[in-house]
């Protein structure tokens, strides 16, 4: 099933998401639907709040980024908790499926240690670095109610304000189905 992707301005994107109870939710099915939704939109990560669900789930598949180290980097993160972010801060221009047409440089730590469950409920604790860490950090921010635009300077935010408001209204160059908070219908 393909979900419409929630656009900037929706309150679900600003909420800290709640823990998932495996007995209450078909996690493998929802994760598969999220991958399908993400691939159609040509994303490398998608978090549950972006499909309107305030729960601690995100999926990543960064193989399309064509970095040797990202080969086979496809994962489901359930109930993730960041343990540590270390190493040097490095800049990279990020984008987000909820904020089409806007990109911006974000500084992030190179290495992370994260605890999570996979789609079958199995516990993991792993270390990631470089681009893999960055993709996870971006998605992890989503389940903490944070967007990459939150890292922008006050000036950059002010300059982007009108464009962000337009996105909330459905004036956006998305090539996938989205749901806009200031429009009643998805398109
Ligand atoms: Ni995003």
Coordinates of C-alpha atoms in Angstrom, one line a residue, residues 105 148-160:
X105 CA 23.4 21.9 4.5
X148 CA 16.4 19.2 8.9
X149 CA 15.1 22.7 8.4
X150 CA 15.3 23.2 12.2
X151 CA 19.1 23.3 11.9
X152 CA 19.0 26.2 9.5
X153 CA 20.1 29.7 10.7
X154 CA 17.4 32.2 11.7
X155 CA 18.2 34.1 8.5
X156 CA 17.8 31.1 6.2
X157 CA 14.6 30.2 8.0
X158 CA 13.2 33.7 7.4
X159 CA 14.1 33.5 3.8
X160 CA 12.4 30.1 3.4

